[in-house]
mmCIF file of C-alpha atoms in Angstrom:
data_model
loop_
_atom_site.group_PDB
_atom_site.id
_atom_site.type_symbol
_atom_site.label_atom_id
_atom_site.label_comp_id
_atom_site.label_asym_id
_atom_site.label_seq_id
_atom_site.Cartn_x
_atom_site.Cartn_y
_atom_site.Cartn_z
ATOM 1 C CA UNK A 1 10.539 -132.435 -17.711
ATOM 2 C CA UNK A 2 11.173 -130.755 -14.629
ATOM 3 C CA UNK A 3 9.120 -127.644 -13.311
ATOM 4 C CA UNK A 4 8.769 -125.315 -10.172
ATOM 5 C CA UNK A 5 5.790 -123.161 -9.374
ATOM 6 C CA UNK A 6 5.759 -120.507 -7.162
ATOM 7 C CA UNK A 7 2.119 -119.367 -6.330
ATOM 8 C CA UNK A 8 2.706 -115.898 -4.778
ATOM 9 C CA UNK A 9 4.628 -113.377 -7.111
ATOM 10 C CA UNK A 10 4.451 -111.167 -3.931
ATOM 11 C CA UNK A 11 4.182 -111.688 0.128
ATOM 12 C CA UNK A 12 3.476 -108.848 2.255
ATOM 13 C CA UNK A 13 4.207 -109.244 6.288
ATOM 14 C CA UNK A 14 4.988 -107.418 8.808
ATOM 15 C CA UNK A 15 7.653 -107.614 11.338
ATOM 16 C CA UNK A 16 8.445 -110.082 13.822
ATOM 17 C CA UNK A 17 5.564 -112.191 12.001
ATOM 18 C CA UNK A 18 5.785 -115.478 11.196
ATOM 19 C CA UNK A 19 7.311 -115.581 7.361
ATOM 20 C CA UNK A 20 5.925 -118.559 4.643
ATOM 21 C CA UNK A 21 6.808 -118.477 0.671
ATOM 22 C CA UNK A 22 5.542 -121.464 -1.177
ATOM 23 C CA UNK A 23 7.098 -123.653 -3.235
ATOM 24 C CA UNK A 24 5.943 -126.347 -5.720
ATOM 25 C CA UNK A 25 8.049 -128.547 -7.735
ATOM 26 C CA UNK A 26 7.604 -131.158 -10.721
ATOM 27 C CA UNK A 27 10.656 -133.896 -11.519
ATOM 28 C CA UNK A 28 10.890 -137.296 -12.235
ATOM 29 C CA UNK A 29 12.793 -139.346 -9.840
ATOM 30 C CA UNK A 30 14.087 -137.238 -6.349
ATOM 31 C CA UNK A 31 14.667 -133.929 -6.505
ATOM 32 C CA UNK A 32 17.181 -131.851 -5.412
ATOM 33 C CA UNK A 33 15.646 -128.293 -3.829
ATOM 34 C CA UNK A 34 17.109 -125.032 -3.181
ATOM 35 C CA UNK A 35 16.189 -121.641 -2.352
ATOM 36 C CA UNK A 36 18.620 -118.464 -3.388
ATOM 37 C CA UNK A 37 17.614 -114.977 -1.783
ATOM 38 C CA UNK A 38 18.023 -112.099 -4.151
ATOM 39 C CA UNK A 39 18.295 -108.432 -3.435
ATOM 40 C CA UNK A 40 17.818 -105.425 -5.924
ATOM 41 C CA UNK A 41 20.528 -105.214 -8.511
ATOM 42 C CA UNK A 42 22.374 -107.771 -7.014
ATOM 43 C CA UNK A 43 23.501 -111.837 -7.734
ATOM 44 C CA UNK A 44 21.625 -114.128 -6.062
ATOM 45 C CA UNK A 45 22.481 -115.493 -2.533
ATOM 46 C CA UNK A 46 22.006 -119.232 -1.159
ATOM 47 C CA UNK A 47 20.009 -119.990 1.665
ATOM 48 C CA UNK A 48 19.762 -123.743 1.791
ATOM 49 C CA UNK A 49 19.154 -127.005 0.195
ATOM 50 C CA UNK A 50 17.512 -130.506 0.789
ATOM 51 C CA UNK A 51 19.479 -133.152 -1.008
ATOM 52 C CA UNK A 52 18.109 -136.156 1.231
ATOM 53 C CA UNK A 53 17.753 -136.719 5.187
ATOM 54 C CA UNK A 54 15.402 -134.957 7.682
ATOM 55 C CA UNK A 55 12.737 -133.023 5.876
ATOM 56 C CA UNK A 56 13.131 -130.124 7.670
ATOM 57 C CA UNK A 57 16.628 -128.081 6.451
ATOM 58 C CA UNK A 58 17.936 -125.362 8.255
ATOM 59 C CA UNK A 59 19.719 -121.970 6.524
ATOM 60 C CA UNK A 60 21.341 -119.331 6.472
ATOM 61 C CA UNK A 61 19.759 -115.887 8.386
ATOM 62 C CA UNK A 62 17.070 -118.028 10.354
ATOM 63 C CA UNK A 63 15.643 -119.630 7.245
ATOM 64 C CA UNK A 64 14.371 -122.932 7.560
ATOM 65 C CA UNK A 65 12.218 -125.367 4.504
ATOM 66 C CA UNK A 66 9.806 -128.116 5.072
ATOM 67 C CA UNK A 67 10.419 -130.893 2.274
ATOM 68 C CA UNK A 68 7.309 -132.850 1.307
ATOM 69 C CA UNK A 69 7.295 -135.204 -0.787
ATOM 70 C CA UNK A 70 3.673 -136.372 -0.856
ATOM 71 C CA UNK A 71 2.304 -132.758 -1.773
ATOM 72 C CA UNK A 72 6.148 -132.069 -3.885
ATOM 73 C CA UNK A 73 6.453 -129.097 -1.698
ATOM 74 C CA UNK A 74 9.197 -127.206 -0.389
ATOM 75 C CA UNK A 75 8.434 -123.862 1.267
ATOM 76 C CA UNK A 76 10.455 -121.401 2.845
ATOM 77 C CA UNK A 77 9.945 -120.410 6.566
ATOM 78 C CA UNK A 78 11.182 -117.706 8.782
ATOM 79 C CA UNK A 79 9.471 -117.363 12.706
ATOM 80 C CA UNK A 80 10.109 -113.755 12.606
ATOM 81 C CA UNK A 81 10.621 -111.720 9.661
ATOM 82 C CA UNK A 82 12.692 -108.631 9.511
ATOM 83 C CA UNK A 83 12.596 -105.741 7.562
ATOM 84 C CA UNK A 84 15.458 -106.331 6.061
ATOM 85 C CA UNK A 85 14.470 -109.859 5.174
ATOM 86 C CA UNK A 86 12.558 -107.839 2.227
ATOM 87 C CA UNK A 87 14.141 -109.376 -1.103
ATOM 88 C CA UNK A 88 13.412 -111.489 -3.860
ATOM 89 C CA UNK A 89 13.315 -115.264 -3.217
ATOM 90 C CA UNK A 90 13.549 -117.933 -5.818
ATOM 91 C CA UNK A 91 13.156 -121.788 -5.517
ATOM 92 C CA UNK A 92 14.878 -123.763 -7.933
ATOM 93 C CA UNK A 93 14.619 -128.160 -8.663
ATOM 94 C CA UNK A 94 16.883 -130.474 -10.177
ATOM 95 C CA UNK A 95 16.543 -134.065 -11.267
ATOM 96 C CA UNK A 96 18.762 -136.652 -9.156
ATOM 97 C CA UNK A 97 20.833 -136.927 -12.377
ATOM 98 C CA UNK A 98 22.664 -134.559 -13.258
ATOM 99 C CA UNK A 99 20.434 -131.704 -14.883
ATOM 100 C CA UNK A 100 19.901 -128.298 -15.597
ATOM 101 C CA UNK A 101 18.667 -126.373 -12.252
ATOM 102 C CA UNK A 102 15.114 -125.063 -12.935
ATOM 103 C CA UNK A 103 13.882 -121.671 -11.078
ATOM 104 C CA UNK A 104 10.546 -120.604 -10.078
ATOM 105 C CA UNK A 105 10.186 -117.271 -11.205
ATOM 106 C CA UNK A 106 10.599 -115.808 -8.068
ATOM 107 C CA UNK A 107 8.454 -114.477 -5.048
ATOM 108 C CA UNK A 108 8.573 -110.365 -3.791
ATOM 109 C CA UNK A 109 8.661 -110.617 -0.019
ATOM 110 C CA UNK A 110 7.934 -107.777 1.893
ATOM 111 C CA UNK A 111 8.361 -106.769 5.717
ATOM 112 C CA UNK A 112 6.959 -103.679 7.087
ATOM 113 C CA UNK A 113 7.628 -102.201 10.472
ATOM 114 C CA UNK B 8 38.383 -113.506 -0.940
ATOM 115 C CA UNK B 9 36.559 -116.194 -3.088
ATOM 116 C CA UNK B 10 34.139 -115.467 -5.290
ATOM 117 C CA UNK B 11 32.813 -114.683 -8.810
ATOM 118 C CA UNK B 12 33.557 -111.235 -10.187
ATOM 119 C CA UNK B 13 31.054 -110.002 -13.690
ATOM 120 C CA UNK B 14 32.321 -106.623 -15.406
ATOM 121 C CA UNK B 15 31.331 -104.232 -16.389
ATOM 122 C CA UNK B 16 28.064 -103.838 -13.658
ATOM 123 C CA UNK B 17 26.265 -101.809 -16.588
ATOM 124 C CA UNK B 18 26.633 -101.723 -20.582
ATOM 125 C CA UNK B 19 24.936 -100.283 -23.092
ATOM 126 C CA UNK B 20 24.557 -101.601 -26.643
ATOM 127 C CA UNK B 21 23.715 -99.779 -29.531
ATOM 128 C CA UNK B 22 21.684 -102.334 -32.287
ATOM 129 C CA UNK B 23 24.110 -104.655 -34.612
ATOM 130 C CA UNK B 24 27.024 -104.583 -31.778
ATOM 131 C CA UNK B 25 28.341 -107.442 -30.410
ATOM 132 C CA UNK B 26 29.359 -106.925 -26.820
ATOM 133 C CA UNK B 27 31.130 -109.398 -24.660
ATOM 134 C CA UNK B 28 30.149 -109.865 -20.496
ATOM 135 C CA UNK B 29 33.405 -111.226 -18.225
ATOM 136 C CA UNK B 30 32.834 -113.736 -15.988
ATOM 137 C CA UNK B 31 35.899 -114.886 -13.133
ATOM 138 C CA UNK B 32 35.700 -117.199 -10.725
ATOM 139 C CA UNK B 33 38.780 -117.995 -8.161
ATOM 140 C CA UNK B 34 36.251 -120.787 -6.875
ATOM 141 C CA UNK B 35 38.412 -123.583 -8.747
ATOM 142 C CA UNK B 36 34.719 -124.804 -9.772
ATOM 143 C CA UNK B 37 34.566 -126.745 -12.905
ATOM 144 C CA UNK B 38 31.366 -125.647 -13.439
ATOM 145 C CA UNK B 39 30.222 -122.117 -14.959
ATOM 146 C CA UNK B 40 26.683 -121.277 -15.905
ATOM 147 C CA UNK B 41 25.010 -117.830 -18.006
ATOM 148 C CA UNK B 42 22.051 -116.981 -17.046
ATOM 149 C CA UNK B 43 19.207 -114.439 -18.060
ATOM 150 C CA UNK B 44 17.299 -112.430 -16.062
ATOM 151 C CA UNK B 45 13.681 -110.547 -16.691
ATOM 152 C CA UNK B 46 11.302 -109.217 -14.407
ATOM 153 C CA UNK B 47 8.736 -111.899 -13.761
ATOM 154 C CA UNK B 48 10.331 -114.686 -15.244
ATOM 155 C CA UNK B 49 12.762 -115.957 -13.383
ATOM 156 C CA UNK B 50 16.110 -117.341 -14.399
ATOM 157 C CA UNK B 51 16.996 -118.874 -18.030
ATOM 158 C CA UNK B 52 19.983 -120.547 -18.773
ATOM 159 C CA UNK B 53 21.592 -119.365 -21.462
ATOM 160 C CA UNK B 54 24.843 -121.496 -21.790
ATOM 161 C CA UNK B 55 26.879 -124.163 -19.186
ATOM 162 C CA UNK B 56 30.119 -125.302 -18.792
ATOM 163 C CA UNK B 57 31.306 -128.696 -16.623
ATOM 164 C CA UNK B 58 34.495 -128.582 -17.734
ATOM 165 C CA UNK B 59 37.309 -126.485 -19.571
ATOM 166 C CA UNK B 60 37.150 -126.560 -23.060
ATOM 167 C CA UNK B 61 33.253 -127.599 -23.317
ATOM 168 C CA UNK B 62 30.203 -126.392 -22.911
ATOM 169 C CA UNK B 63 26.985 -126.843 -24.031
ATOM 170 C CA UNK B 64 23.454 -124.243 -24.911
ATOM 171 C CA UNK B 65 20.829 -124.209 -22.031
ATOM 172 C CA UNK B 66 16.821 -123.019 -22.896
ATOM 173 C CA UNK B 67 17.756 -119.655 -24.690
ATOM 174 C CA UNK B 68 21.099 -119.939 -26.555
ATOM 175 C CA UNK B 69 20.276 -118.595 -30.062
ATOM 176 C CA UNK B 70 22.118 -114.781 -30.408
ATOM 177 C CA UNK B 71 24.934 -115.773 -27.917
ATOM 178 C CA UNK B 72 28.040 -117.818 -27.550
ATOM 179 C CA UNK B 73 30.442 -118.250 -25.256
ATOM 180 C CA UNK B 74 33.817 -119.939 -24.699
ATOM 181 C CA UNK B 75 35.350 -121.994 -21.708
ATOM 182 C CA UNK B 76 39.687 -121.654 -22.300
ATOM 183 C CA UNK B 77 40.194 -121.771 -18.571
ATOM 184 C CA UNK B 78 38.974 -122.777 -15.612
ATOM 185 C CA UNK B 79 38.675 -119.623 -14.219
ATOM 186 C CA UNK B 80 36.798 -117.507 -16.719
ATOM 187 C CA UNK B 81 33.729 -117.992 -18.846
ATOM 188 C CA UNK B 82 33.052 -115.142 -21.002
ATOM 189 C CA UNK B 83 29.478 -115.277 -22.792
ATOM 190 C CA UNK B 84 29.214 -112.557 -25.675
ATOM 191 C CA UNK B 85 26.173 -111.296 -26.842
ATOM 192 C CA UNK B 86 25.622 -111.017 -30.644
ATOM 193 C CA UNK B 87 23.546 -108.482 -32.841
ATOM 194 C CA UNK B 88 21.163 -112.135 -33.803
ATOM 195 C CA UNK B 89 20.009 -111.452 -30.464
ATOM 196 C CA UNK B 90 16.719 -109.366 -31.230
ATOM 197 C CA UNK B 91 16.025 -108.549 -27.215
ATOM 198 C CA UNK B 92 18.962 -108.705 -25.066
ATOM 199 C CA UNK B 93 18.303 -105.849 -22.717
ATOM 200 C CA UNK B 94 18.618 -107.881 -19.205
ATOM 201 C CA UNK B 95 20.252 -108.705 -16.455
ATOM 202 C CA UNK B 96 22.835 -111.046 -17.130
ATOM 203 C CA UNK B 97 24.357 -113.512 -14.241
ATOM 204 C CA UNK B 98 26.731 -115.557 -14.444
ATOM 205 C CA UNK B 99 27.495 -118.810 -11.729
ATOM 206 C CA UNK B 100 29.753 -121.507 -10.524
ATOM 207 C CA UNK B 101 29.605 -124.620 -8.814
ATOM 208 C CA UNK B 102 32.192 -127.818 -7.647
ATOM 209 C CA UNK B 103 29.789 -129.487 -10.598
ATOM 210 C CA UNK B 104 29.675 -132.305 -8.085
ATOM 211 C CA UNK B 105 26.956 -134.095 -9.322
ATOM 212 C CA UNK B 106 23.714 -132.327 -8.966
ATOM 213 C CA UNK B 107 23.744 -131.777 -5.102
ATOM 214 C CA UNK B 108 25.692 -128.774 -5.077
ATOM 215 C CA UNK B 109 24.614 -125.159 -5.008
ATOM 216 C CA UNK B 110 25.995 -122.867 -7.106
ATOM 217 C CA UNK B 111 27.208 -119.200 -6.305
ATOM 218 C CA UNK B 112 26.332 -116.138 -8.331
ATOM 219 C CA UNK B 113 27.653 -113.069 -9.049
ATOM 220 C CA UNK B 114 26.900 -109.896 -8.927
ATOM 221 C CA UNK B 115 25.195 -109.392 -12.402
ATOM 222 C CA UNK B 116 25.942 -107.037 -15.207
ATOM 223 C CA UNK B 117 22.709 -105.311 -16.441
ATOM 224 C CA UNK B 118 22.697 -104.647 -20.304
ATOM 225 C CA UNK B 119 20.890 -101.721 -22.263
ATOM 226 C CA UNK B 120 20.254 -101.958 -25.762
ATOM 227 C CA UNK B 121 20.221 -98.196 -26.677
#
């Protein structure tokens, strides 16, 4: 069975701070890790993905994820947050084989001036 | 433009209808995806589709059903043996290219059971 755990349901920062939302993650075999951005009353938009290579993958809008395989963690980084980096963000696993993608149930980030 | 279209954005239900959500893509994805949406729980898949003319139920299937005639369009309708379907409803796409690709969402249609 495959799982993913996000620890925060909300992160509160303010601007121009450094930006973190955690990320843990549960499969057999290697996964495959992405994180989608979400904002109110809309779909949800990609931000990036590790599939295999250099741990650290870079995304869309300055985002940037650390893979780690020892601690099965994949958090989402931003240097400097924006206000309008305020959203929704979910992290989501799937098995190497072809599976079912699995979503954390999401993480409230928000940036105040 | 590519993308994934949903319609309508908002419907309302009243008990023992049947309604039916559209889902487009002009992705030319083989793969379509339903998904569920409530606050705090992230996303459940309802149904999935890798190819036209197949598809197969995800975690929460029971009260829907859905049908895959072309490659374009995955329509998932939403019966009255659902007891709690008031949600927001998403529907996706991907290349289905074995596991490593993303998949792109739309814009979500956000159902009221009056």
């Amino acid at each position: 069975a495959q799982s993913v755990a996000q620890p925060e349901d909300q992160v509160n920062v303010a601007e121009g701070n450094p930006l973190t939302v955690k990320c843990t993650y549960s499969v057999s075999g290697n996964p495959y890790l992405f994180w989608y951005v979400q904002y109110p009353n809309r779909g949800l938009q990609f931000l990036l993905k590790y599939i295999t290579g250099d741990n650290l993958v870079k995304g869309s809008y300055g985002f940037e994820a650390e893979f780690n395989k020892s601690q099965t963690s994949f958090h989402l980084k931003k240097p400097s947050a924006l206000v309008s980096d305020s959203a929704l963000y979910f992290c989501a696993v799937r098995g190497s084989s072809w599976g079912k993608l699995q979503f954390g149930a999401g993480t409230q980030v928000v940036v105040t001036p | 433009d590519g993308g994934i279209t949903q319609s309508p954005k908002y419907l309302f239900r009243k008990e023992g209808q049947n309604v039916t959500l559209s889902c487009e893509q002009n992705l030319n994805h083989d793969a379509m995806y339903w998904y569920r949406q409530d606050p705090g729980q992230g996303l459940r898949l309802i149904y999935y589709s890798q190819i036209v003319n197949d598809f197969q139920k995800g975690d929460i299937a029971e009260g829907y059903s859905v049908s895959r005639e072309k490659k374009e369009s995955f329509p998932l309708t939403v019966t009255s043996a659902q007891k709690n379907p008031t949600a927001f409803y998403l529907c996706a796409s991907s290349t289905g290219a074995g596991g490593r690709d993303e998949q792109f969402f739309g814009p979500g249609t956000r159902l009221t059971v009056l």
